Amino acid sequence: MSIDYDLIFNSALKDLRQEGRYRIFNNITRKKGEFPKAVYNNQYGIKSDVTIWCSNDYLGMGQNPLVVDAFVNAVNLVGAGAGGTRNISGTSNYHVELENELAKFHNKDGALIFTSGYIANECALSTLAKFLPNCIIFSDENNHASMIEGIRKGNSDKFIWKHNDVDHLEYLLKNSNKDHPKIVAFESVYSMDGDFAPIKKIIEVSKKYNALTYLDEVHGVGLYGKNGGGLSEQLGLTSEIDIIEGTLAKGFGLMGGYITAKYNIIDVIRSFAPGFIFTTSLPPSLAAAAVASIRYVKNNYSLREALYERAEKLKKLMLAKNLPIIKNNSHIVPLLVKDPVRCKEISDILLNEYSIYVQPINYPTVPRGLERLRFTPTPLHDDSKLEFLVNALDKIWRELKLSRAA
Ligand SMILES: *Cc1c(COP(=O)(O)O)cnc(C)c1O
């Protein structure tokens, strides 16, 4: 019997299309110094100016002149690539300096950089789960795919606790073998709803049952805390968390991920994690730019104040029009549509008629029935951009007869 590979691939793609969640990558080319403006290249090759409303470059650091200069200067000094894995000729002054900067940033003994935040989570969690005999992992049900993959790969026992439900976490901890090592894994700022974890309470129950805490601060670093060390810093809890994981790709506007922890934990992951060991290290120029970005963000609290002010203002304008946003205390503004086809349709109208770019967010990034547009205002989105966006949404909501907030 012959296998019809084409049929298998094509029918899977057809299903996605029918569900309205086939992903189309919009070609959006940013222009240095003009963020959040960018050039949209549509499918016919026609270019037009658009405003980006869904970037994770929350502070516009990807275009900060000091960061760009640090990148370019390092390229001019050492060339484009790292030339090897960390162990075999791929460690430079730039990598060492970045890890020192990150350790200092979170007030930990050490730091380890990875090619992305995704890989950092996957590697760190799978390695710890395998390394600790009889390890049990407790994972918040809304944890990011990278943590879920790491936990799955670690192949240890695991329990999923109801999102942000500390009583449920405690119930699960209490009913586990008290002699087995445990890791409680969660996020500080959940990026799709923009809600915060009850970090203090999670730490308290974790300590009570002698579990290590693993905190993903990907949507917190650069954005919360006096120095930008994340929500854990803002709450004065940095030293209580065993492992803090972060990214260089969001608040810092670049690429790459990291963990910070006590030195022996860093040393174990450095020594045993295949996804750290067997891959080429980040380009030195990227590490140089990351150091510049971290230092800038750390020393400019006004960036964070401007971010909060912009997010508050946008939420207020949307609420004034009864647009159904998910309320939260973060910089993320999710607007519920609750239908994948409608969600894509609104995104297309915004792009083609209003030059506003916001990507539809569908399953599996969010549960079915909770499809949404996720707006991320930055300090560079001025009042006129906010008002233009909200007026466009109001008009679309009226024309398509979409449901408003109660
Ligand atoms: C984006 C994201 C990551 C992955 O970070 P990258 O550096 O983009 O790979 C990890 N955790 C969470 C919660 C994220 O949103």
Tab-separated table of C-alpha atoms and ligand atoms in Angstrom:
chain	number	residue	atom	x	y	z
A	1	MET	CA	0.000	0.000	0.000
A	2	SER	CA	1.352	3.419	-0.834
A	3	ILE	CA	1.064	6.233	1.655
A	4	ASP	CA	-0.401	9.485	0.324
A	5	TYR	CA	1.776	11.984	2.209
A	6	ASP	CA	0.332	14.938	0.295
A	7	LEU	CA	-3.174	14.004	1.371
A	8	ILE	CA	-2.157	13.856	5.039
A	9	PHE	CA	-0.402	17.233	5.005
A	10	ASN	CA	-2.992	18.980	2.876
A	11	SER	CA	-5.989	17.789	4.830
A	12	ALA	CA	-4.449	18.974	8.115
A	13	LEU	CA	-3.921	22.420	6.570
A	14	LYS	CA	-7.452	22.421	5.154
A	15	ASP	CA	-8.849	21.771	8.635
A	16	LEU	CA	-6.953	24.769	9.978
A	17	ARG	CA	-8.312	26.959	7.197
A	18	GLN	CA	-11.877	25.812	7.796
A	19	GLU	CA	-11.597	26.604	11.468
A	20	GLY	CA	-10.425	30.087	10.557
A	21	ARG	CA	-7.135	29.726	12.377
A	22	TYR	CA	-4.712	29.110	9.524
A	23	ARG	CA	-1.812	31.423	10.324
A	24	ILE	CA	-0.804	34.102	7.878
A	25	PHE	CA	2.427	35.908	8.691
A	26	ASN	CA	2.008	39.552	7.827
A	27	ASN	CA	5.164	41.008	6.315
A	28	ILE	CA	5.861	44.016	8.538
A	29	THR	CA	9.234	45.689	8.073
A	30	ARG	CA	10.270	48.052	10.825
A	31	LYS	CA	12.208	51.229	10.084
A	32	LYS	CA	14.969	52.261	12.453
A	33	GLY	CA	13.918	55.265	14.520
A	34	GLU	CA	10.273	55.172	13.468
A	35	PHE	CA	8.756	52.508	15.711
A	36	PRO	CA	5.788	51.898	16.105
A	37	LYS	CA	5.511	52.856	12.429
A	38	ALA	CA	6.531	50.200	9.919
A	39	VAL	CA	6.033	49.177	6.296
A	40	TYR	CA	3.473	46.514	5.455
A	41	ASN	CA	4.194	44.493	2.303
A	42	ASN	CA	0.914	42.917	1.239
A	43	GLN	CA	0.477	39.737	-0.816
A	44	TYR	CA	0.538	41.737	-4.077
A	45	GLY	CA	3.849	43.340	-3.186
A	46	ILE	CA	2.258	46.718	-2.459
A	47	LYS	CA	3.864	48.615	0.396
A	48	SER	CA	2.090	50.909	2.846
A	49	ASP	CA	2.838	52.571	6.188
A	50	VAL	CA	1.197	50.996	9.224
A	51	THR	CA	1.261	51.402	12.998
A	52	ILE	CA	2.217	48.268	14.925
A	53	TRP	CA	-0.105	47.577	17.848
A	54	CYS	CA	0.985	44.079	18.841
A	55	SER	CA	4.739	44.163	19.271
A	56	ASN	CA	6.451	42.537	22.232
A	57	ASP	CA	9.174	45.182	21.933
A	58	TYR	CA	7.280	46.843	24.782
A	59	LEU	CA	9.686	49.750	25.241
A	60	GLY	CA	10.924	50.153	21.686
A	61	MET	CA	14.407	49.090	22.805
A	62	GLY	CA	15.011	47.227	19.541
A	63	GLN	CA	15.527	50.634	17.957
A	64	ASN	CA	17.135	52.498	20.825
A	65	PRO	CA	20.216	54.234	19.327
A	66	LEU	CA	22.519	53.089	22.156
A	67	VAL	CA	21.446	49.491	21.630
A	68	VAL	CA	21.818	49.678	17.851
A	69	ASP	CA	25.258	51.291	18.241
A	70	ALA	CA	26.407	48.614	20.688
A	71	PHE	CA	25.326	45.966	18.172
A	72	VAL	CA	27.056	47.614	15.221
A	73	ASN	CA	30.225	48.435	17.152
A	74	ALA	CA	30.610	44.846	18.288
A	75	VAL	CA	30.036	43.511	14.759
A	76	ASN	CA	32.752	45.835	13.536
A	77	LEU	CA	35.137	44.590	16.199
A	78	VAL	CA	34.543	40.824	16.193
A	79	GLY	CA	32.430	39.988	13.134
A	80	ALA	CA	28.986	38.476	12.795
A	81	GLY	CA	28.910	35.013	14.342
A	82	ALA	CA	30.076	33.444	17.613
A	83	GLY	CA	31.994	30.695	15.848
A	84	GLY	CA	31.060	27.827	18.102
A	85	THR	CA	29.218	26.395	21.059
A	86	ARG	CA	29.879	27.861	24.469
A	87	ASN	CA	32.263	25.004	25.226
A	88	ILE	CA	34.100	24.934	21.903
A	89	SER	CA	35.311	28.426	20.946
A	90	GLY	CA	31.940	30.212	21.280
A	91	THR	CA	32.428	32.047	24.593
A	92	SER	CA	33.636	35.652	24.397
A	93	ASN	CA	33.973	38.655	26.684
A	94	TYR	CA	30.540	39.757	25.485
A	95	HIS	CA	28.864	36.538	26.635
A	96	VAL	CA	30.628	36.617	29.992
A	97	GLU	CA	29.731	40.273	30.507
A	98	LEU	CA	26.072	39.637	29.646
A	99	GLU	CA	25.813	36.776	32.140
A	100	ASN	CA	27.439	38.918	34.835
A	101	GLU	CA	25.029	41.749	34.055
A	102	LEU	CA	22.005	39.433	34.274
A	103	ALA	CA	23.115	37.878	37.555
A	104	LYS	CA	23.546	41.373	39.010
A	105	PHE	CA	20.215	42.469	37.529
A	106	HIS	CA	18.310	39.797	39.497
A	107	ASN	CA	20.672	39.832	42.451
A	108	LYS	CA	21.621	36.167	41.982
A	109	ASP	CA	24.949	34.301	42.034
A	110	GLY	CA	24.912	33.403	38.374
A	111	ALA	CA	23.145	33.531	35.027
A	112	LEU	CA	23.108	31.400	31.904
A	113	ILE	CA	22.084	32.636	28.457
A	114	PHE	CA	20.229	30.576	25.844
A	115	THR	CA	19.304	31.173	22.221
A	116	SER	CA	15.757	32.101	23.286
A	117	GLY	CA	13.449	32.296	26.265
A	118	TYR	CA	11.666	29.271	24.873
A	119	ILE	CA	14.848	27.210	24.928
A	120	ALA	CA	15.743	28.539	28.390
A	121	ASN	CA	12.452	27.216	29.818
A	122	GLU	CA	12.539	23.957	27.920
A	123	CYS	CA	16.156	23.235	28.860
A	124	ALA	CA	16.098	24.355	32.466
A	125	LEU	CA	12.895	22.570	33.426
A	126	SER	CA	13.621	19.319	31.577
A	127	THR	CA	17.156	19.172	32.965
A	128	LEU	CA	16.090	19.839	36.555
A	129	ALA	CA	13.257	17.296	36.303
A	130	LYS	CA	15.659	14.633	35.057
A	131	PHE	CA	18.475	15.591	37.378
A	132	LEU	CA	16.533	15.523	40.670
A	133	PRO	CA	15.649	11.911	41.567
A	134	ASN	CA	11.841	11.401	41.852
A	135	CYS	CA	11.233	15.056	41.043
A	136	ILE	CA	7.613	16.246	41.011
A	137	ILE	CA	6.705	19.373	39.041
A	138	PHE	CA	3.740	21.604	39.894
A	139	SER	CA	2.779	23.728	36.907
A	140	ASP	CA	0.198	26.537	36.640
A	141	GLU	CA	-2.415	25.565	34.056
A	142	ASN	CA	-1.807	28.760	32.049
A	143	ASN	CA	1.955	28.287	31.788
A	144	HIS	CA	3.601	29.071	28.456
A	145	ALA	CA	4.160	26.316	25.866
A	146	SER	CA	7.928	26.413	26.505
A	147	MET	CA	7.478	25.424	30.142
A	148	ILE	CA	4.947	22.746	29.216
A	149	GLU	CA	7.398	21.271	26.695
A	150	GLY	CA	10.255	21.349	29.216
A	151	ILE	CA	8.128	19.599	31.831
A	152	ARG	CA	6.949	17.008	29.302
A	153	LYS	CA	10.507	16.322	28.181
A	154	GLY	CA	11.711	16.003	31.772
A	155	ASN	CA	9.350	13.029	32.079
A	156	SER	CA	8.971	13.358	35.853
A	157	ASP	CA	5.709	13.201	37.793
A	158	LYS	CA	3.724	16.397	37.395
A	159	PHE	CA	0.597	18.134	38.596
A	160	ILE	CA	-1.217	21.015	36.928
A	161	TRP	CA	-2.693	23.492	39.400
A	162	LYS	CA	-5.651	25.697	38.562
A	163	HIS	CA	-4.526	29.067	37.283
A	164	ASN	CA	-3.348	31.309	40.141
A	165	ASP	CA	-5.161	29.082	42.662
A	166	VAL	CA	-2.789	28.802	45.637
A	167	ASP	CA	-5.202	26.614	47.623
A	168	HIS	CA	-5.210	24.076	44.826
A	169	LEU	CA	-1.412	24.232	44.650
A	170	GLU	CA	-1.190	23.646	48.396
A	171	TYR	CA	-3.623	20.728	48.196
A	172	LEU	CA	-1.448	19.078	45.539
A	173	LEU	CA	1.788	19.749	47.437
A	174	LYS	CA	0.344	18.454	50.682
A	175	ASN	CA	-0.736	15.184	49.075
A	176	SER	CA	2.640	14.461	47.465
A	177	ASN	CA	5.443	12.397	48.939
A	178	LYS	CA	7.206	14.794	51.275
A	179	ASP	CA	10.599	13.186	50.679
A	180	HIS	CA	10.587	13.805	46.912
A	181	PRO	CA	12.141	16.946	45.384
A	182	LYS	CA	9.584	19.416	44.032
A	183	ILE	CA	9.544	22.373	41.635
A	184	VAL	CA	6.714	24.924	41.453
A	185	ALA	CA	6.709	26.538	37.992
A	186	PHE	CA	4.717	29.671	37.151
A	187	GLU	CA	4.779	33.075	35.439
A	188	SER	CA	4.668	36.564	36.936
A	189	VAL	CA	2.651	38.291	34.190
A	190	TYR	CA	0.481	36.043	32.018
A	191	SER	CA	0.772	37.504	28.573
A	192	MET	CA	-2.604	36.698	27.052
A	193	ASP	CA	-4.876	37.967	29.872
A	194	GLY	CA	-2.261	40.293	31.349
A	195	ASP	CA	-2.999	39.132	34.902
A	196	PHE	CA	-0.430	38.843	37.712
A	197	ALA	CA	0.417	35.736	39.741
A	198	PRO	CA	0.047	35.865	43.543
A	199	ILE	CA	3.831	35.458	43.816
A	200	LYS	CA	4.148	35.965	47.565
A	201	LYS	CA	1.567	33.308	48.433
A	202	ILE	CA	3.014	30.881	45.919
A	203	ILE	CA	6.436	31.276	47.516
A	204	GLU	CA	4.987	30.749	50.990
A	205	VAL	CA	3.300	27.437	50.182
A	206	SER	CA	6.255	26.284	48.097
A	207	LYS	CA	8.598	26.849	51.038
A	208	LYS	CA	6.202	25.174	53.441
A	209	TYR	CA	6.483	21.981	51.380
A	210	ASN	CA	10.180	22.415	50.639
A	211	ALA	CA	9.727	22.980	46.886
A	212	LEU	CA	12.000	25.018	44.612
A	213	THR	CA	10.318	27.956	42.858
A	214	TYR	CA	10.786	28.568	39.113
A	215	LEU	CA	9.436	31.905	37.882
A	216	ASP	CA	9.049	32.925	34.230
A	217	GLU	CA	9.447	36.729	34.256
A	218	VAL	CA	9.405	37.027	30.460
A	219	HIS	CA	6.629	39.672	30.440
A	220	GLY	CA	7.971	41.313	33.590
A	221	VAL	CA	11.649	42.000	32.960
A	222	GLY	CA	12.366	45.564	31.958
A	223	LEU	CA	8.760	46.472	32.724
A	224	TYR	CA	8.155	46.149	36.474
A	225	GLY	CA	10.220	47.044	39.510
A	226	LYS	CA	12.378	50.071	40.263
A	227	ASN	CA	15.254	48.586	38.224
A	228	GLY	CA	13.051	46.683	35.810
A	229	GLY	CA	13.886	43.350	37.451
A	230	GLY	CA	10.297	42.194	37.007
A	231	LEU	CA	7.228	41.789	39.160
A	232	SER	CA	9.286	39.792	41.682
A	233	GLU	CA	11.512	42.853	42.123
A	234	GLN	CA	8.541	45.201	42.451
A	235	LEU	CA	7.200	43.003	45.259
A	236	GLY	CA	10.606	42.733	46.965
A	237	LEU	CA	10.652	38.962	46.422
A	238	THR	CA	13.637	38.464	44.112
A	239	SER	CA	15.761	36.738	46.736
A	240	GLU	CA	12.908	34.359	47.651
A	241	ILE	CA	12.681	32.847	44.158
A	242	ASP	CA	15.096	30.027	43.375
A	243	ILE	CA	15.185	30.328	39.576
A	244	ILE	CA	14.165	33.390	37.583
A	245	GLU	CA	13.844	32.926	33.834
A	246	GLY	CA	13.633	35.810	31.383
A	247	THR	CA	13.997	36.895	27.790
A	248	LEU	CA	16.056	39.492	25.962
A	249	ALA	CA	13.367	39.590	23.255
A	250	LYS	CA	10.536	41.571	24.833
A	251	GLY	CA	11.273	44.423	27.237
A	252	PHE	CA	14.877	44.474	25.998
A	253	GLY	CA	13.919	44.421	22.310
A	254	LEU	CA	16.453	41.830	21.098
A	255	MET	CA	16.640	38.042	21.139
A	256	GLY	CA	17.821	35.337	23.530
A	257	GLY	CA	16.756	33.921	26.878
A	258	TYR	CA	18.290	33.306	30.284
A	259	ILE	CA	17.971	31.906	33.753
A	260	THR	CA	19.460	33.306	36.956
A	261	ALA	CA	19.874	31.323	40.186
A	262	LYS	CA	22.300	30.127	42.831
A	263	TYR	CA	25.584	29.129	41.317
A	264	ASN	CA	25.205	25.361	41.773
A	265	ILE	CA	21.877	25.356	39.905
A	266	ILE	CA	23.403	27.368	37.063
A	267	ASP	CA	26.383	25.024	37.027
A	268	VAL	CA	24.196	21.912	36.797
A	269	ILE	CA	22.197	23.267	33.866
A	270	ARG	CA	25.351	24.544	32.166
A	271	SER	CA	26.887	21.089	32.566
A	272	PHE	CA	23.927	18.817	31.771
A	273	ALA	CA	21.398	20.587	29.490
A	274	PRO	CA	21.743	19.365	25.873
A	275	GLY	CA	19.884	22.411	24.511
A	276	PHE	CA	22.506	24.633	26.098
A	277	ILE	CA	25.574	22.514	25.356
A	278	PHE	CA	25.066	21.375	21.759
A	279	THR	CA	24.193	24.635	20.051
A	280	THR	CA	26.091	27.650	18.770
A	281	SER	CA	26.144	30.558	21.185
A	282	LEU	CA	24.469	33.881	20.476
A	283	PRO	CA	26.344	36.310	18.217
A	284	PRO	CA	28.657	38.449	20.397
A	285	SER	CA	27.070	41.590	18.910
A	286	LEU	CA	23.695	40.502	20.248
A	287	ALA	CA	25.204	40.011	23.693
A	288	ALA	CA	26.813	43.480	23.494
A	289	ALA	CA	23.477	45.047	22.509
A	290	ALA	CA	21.724	43.164	25.327
A	291	VAL	CA	24.118	44.565	27.925
A	292	ALA	CA	23.472	48.083	26.590
A	293	SER	CA	19.716	47.502	26.619
A	294	ILE	CA	19.608	46.097	30.157
A	295	ARG	CA	21.691	48.984	31.521
A	296	TYR	CA	19.525	51.565	29.777
A	297	VAL	CA	16.234	50.024	30.885
A	298	LYS	CA	17.526	49.605	34.436
A	299	ASN	CA	18.505	53.250	34.726
A	300	ASN	CA	15.401	54.748	33.104
A	301	TYR	CA	12.395	54.220	35.333
A	302	SER	CA	10.602	56.873	33.285
A	303	LEU	CA	10.246	54.292	30.489
A	304	ARG	CA	8.208	52.083	32.795
A	305	GLU	CA	6.107	55.003	34.017
A	306	ALA	CA	5.360	55.967	30.426
A	307	LEU	CA	4.395	52.357	29.626
A	308	TYR	CA	1.911	52.201	32.535
A	309	GLU	CA	0.469	55.597	31.644
A	310	ARG	CA	-0.078	54.619	27.988
A	311	ALA	CA	-1.705	51.299	28.922
A	312	GLU	CA	-4.026	52.983	31.438
A	313	LYS	CA	-5.009	55.599	28.907
A	314	LEU	CA	-5.772	53.033	26.211
A	315	LYS	CA	-7.868	50.942	28.607
A	316	LYS	CA	-9.791	54.052	29.648
A	317	LEU	CA	-10.522	55.039	26.050
A	318	MET	CA	-11.673	51.511	25.190
A	319	LEU	CA	-13.892	51.284	28.275
A	320	ALA	CA	-15.463	54.644	27.412
A	321	LYS	CA	-16.697	52.983	24.196
A	322	ASN	CA	-17.724	49.814	26.040
A	323	LEU	CA	-15.238	47.725	24.127
A	324	PRO	CA	-15.013	44.336	25.898
A	325	ILE	CA	-11.444	44.340	27.205
A	326	ILE	CA	-10.172	41.885	29.809
A	327	LYS	CA	-9.438	43.990	32.887
A	328	ASN	CA	-6.006	43.619	34.462
A	329	ASN	CA	-3.287	45.679	36.136
A	330	SER	CA	-0.624	45.154	33.501
A	331	HIS	CA	0.584	46.846	30.328
A	332	ILE	CA	-1.315	44.341	28.137
A	333	VAL	CA	-4.723	45.244	26.671
A	334	PRO	CA	-6.683	42.167	25.470
A	335	LEU	CA	-9.917	42.849	23.553
A	336	LEU	CA	-12.231	39.837	23.383
A	337	VAL	CA	-13.825	38.800	20.085
A	338	LYS	CA	-14.659	35.159	20.979
A	339	ASP	CA	-14.686	33.890	17.411
A	340	PRO	CA	-11.666	32.992	15.254
A	341	VAL	CA	-13.188	34.040	11.915
A	342	ARG	CA	-14.419	37.386	13.249
A	343	CYS	CA	-11.084	37.955	14.944
A	344	LYS	CA	-9.211	37.576	11.648
A	345	GLU	CA	-11.818	39.693	9.862
A	346	ILE	CA	-11.405	42.609	12.298
A	347	SER	CA	-7.644	42.350	12.061
A	348	ASP	CA	-7.887	42.490	8.241
A	349	ILE	CA	-10.200	45.524	8.309
A	350	LEU	CA	-7.887	47.354	10.721
A	351	LEU	CA	-4.899	46.630	8.520
A	352	ASN	CA	-6.448	47.336	5.121
A	353	GLU	CA	-8.721	50.261	5.972
A	354	TYR	CA	-7.000	51.913	8.925
A	355	SER	CA	-3.311	50.960	8.571
A	356	ILE	CA	-3.416	49.470	12.051
A	357	TYR	CA	-1.576	46.199	12.519
A	358	VAL	CA	-2.775	43.860	15.253
A	359	GLN	CA	-2.506	40.107	14.799
A	360	PRO	CA	-5.544	37.917	15.663
A	361	ILE	CA	-4.871	35.572	18.603
A	362	ASN	CA	-6.569	32.206	18.184
A	363	TYR	CA	-6.390	28.644	19.550
A	364	PRO	CA	-4.046	27.118	20.732
A	365	THR	CA	-2.447	30.337	21.992
A	366	VAL	CA	-5.730	31.016	23.842
A	367	PRO	CA	-8.626	28.585	24.514
A	368	ARG	CA	-11.307	28.198	21.835
A	369	GLY	CA	-14.075	30.749	22.330
A	370	LEU	CA	-11.688	33.295	23.854
A	371	GLU	CA	-10.162	34.563	20.594
A	372	ARG	CA	-8.976	38.128	20.902
A	373	LEU	CA	-6.956	41.056	19.665
A	374	ARG	CA	-4.085	41.761	22.023
A	375	PHE	CA	-2.905	45.380	22.051
A	376	THR	CA	0.454	46.352	23.462
A	377	PRO	CA	0.817	50.131	23.729
A	378	THR	CA	4.382	51.370	24.183
A	379	PRO	CA	5.766	54.729	25.343
A	380	LEU	CA	6.016	55.534	21.630
A	381	HIS	CA	2.264	55.274	20.938
A	382	ASP	CA	1.111	58.896	21.324
A	383	ASP	CA	-2.400	60.200	22.073
A	384	SER	CA	-3.349	60.587	18.426
A	385	LYS	CA	-2.492	56.928	17.766
A	386	LEU	CA	-4.551	55.797	20.748
A	387	GLU	CA	-7.567	57.854	19.700
A	388	PHE	CA	-7.329	56.768	16.075
A	389	LEU	CA	-7.246	53.112	17.135
A	390	VAL	CA	-10.190	53.353	19.516
A	391	ASN	CA	-12.345	55.273	17.025
A	392	ALA	CA	-11.603	52.652	14.365
A	393	LEU	CA	-12.548	49.838	16.752
A	394	ASP	CA	-15.740	51.626	17.771
A	395	LYS	CA	-16.762	51.962	14.125
A	396	ILE	CA	-15.967	48.316	13.328
A	397	TRP	CA	-17.842	47.126	16.430
A	398	ARG	CA	-20.881	49.098	15.239
A	399	GLU	CA	-20.685	47.931	11.612
A	400	LEU	CA	-20.208	44.261	12.462
A	401	LYS	CA	-22.711	44.467	15.355
A	402	LEU	CA	-20.242	42.936	17.808
A	403	SER	CA	-21.071	42.625	21.487
A	404	ARG	CA	-19.926	45.353	23.850
A	405	ALA	CA	-18.925	45.270	27.497
A	406	ALA	CA	-21.849	44.987	29.916
B	1	LIG	C1	7.561	34.737	24.692
B	1	LIG	C2	7.560	33.860	25.898
B	1	LIG	C3	8.607	32.966	26.141
B	1	LIG	C4	9.664	32.703	25.119
B	1	LIG	O1	10.566	33.747	25.012
B	1	LIG	P1	11.369	33.943	23.649
B	1	LIG	O2	12.589	34.645	24.068
B	1	LIG	O3	10.486	34.720	22.736
B	1	LIG	O4	11.646	32.565	23.107
B	1	LIG	C5	8.649	32.283	27.333
B	1	LIG	N1	7.686	32.464	28.280
B	1	LIG	C6	6.646	33.283	28.058
B	1	LIG	C7	5.616	33.432	29.125
B	1	LIG	C8	6.533	33.992	26.862
B	1	LIG	O5	5.480	34.775	26.639
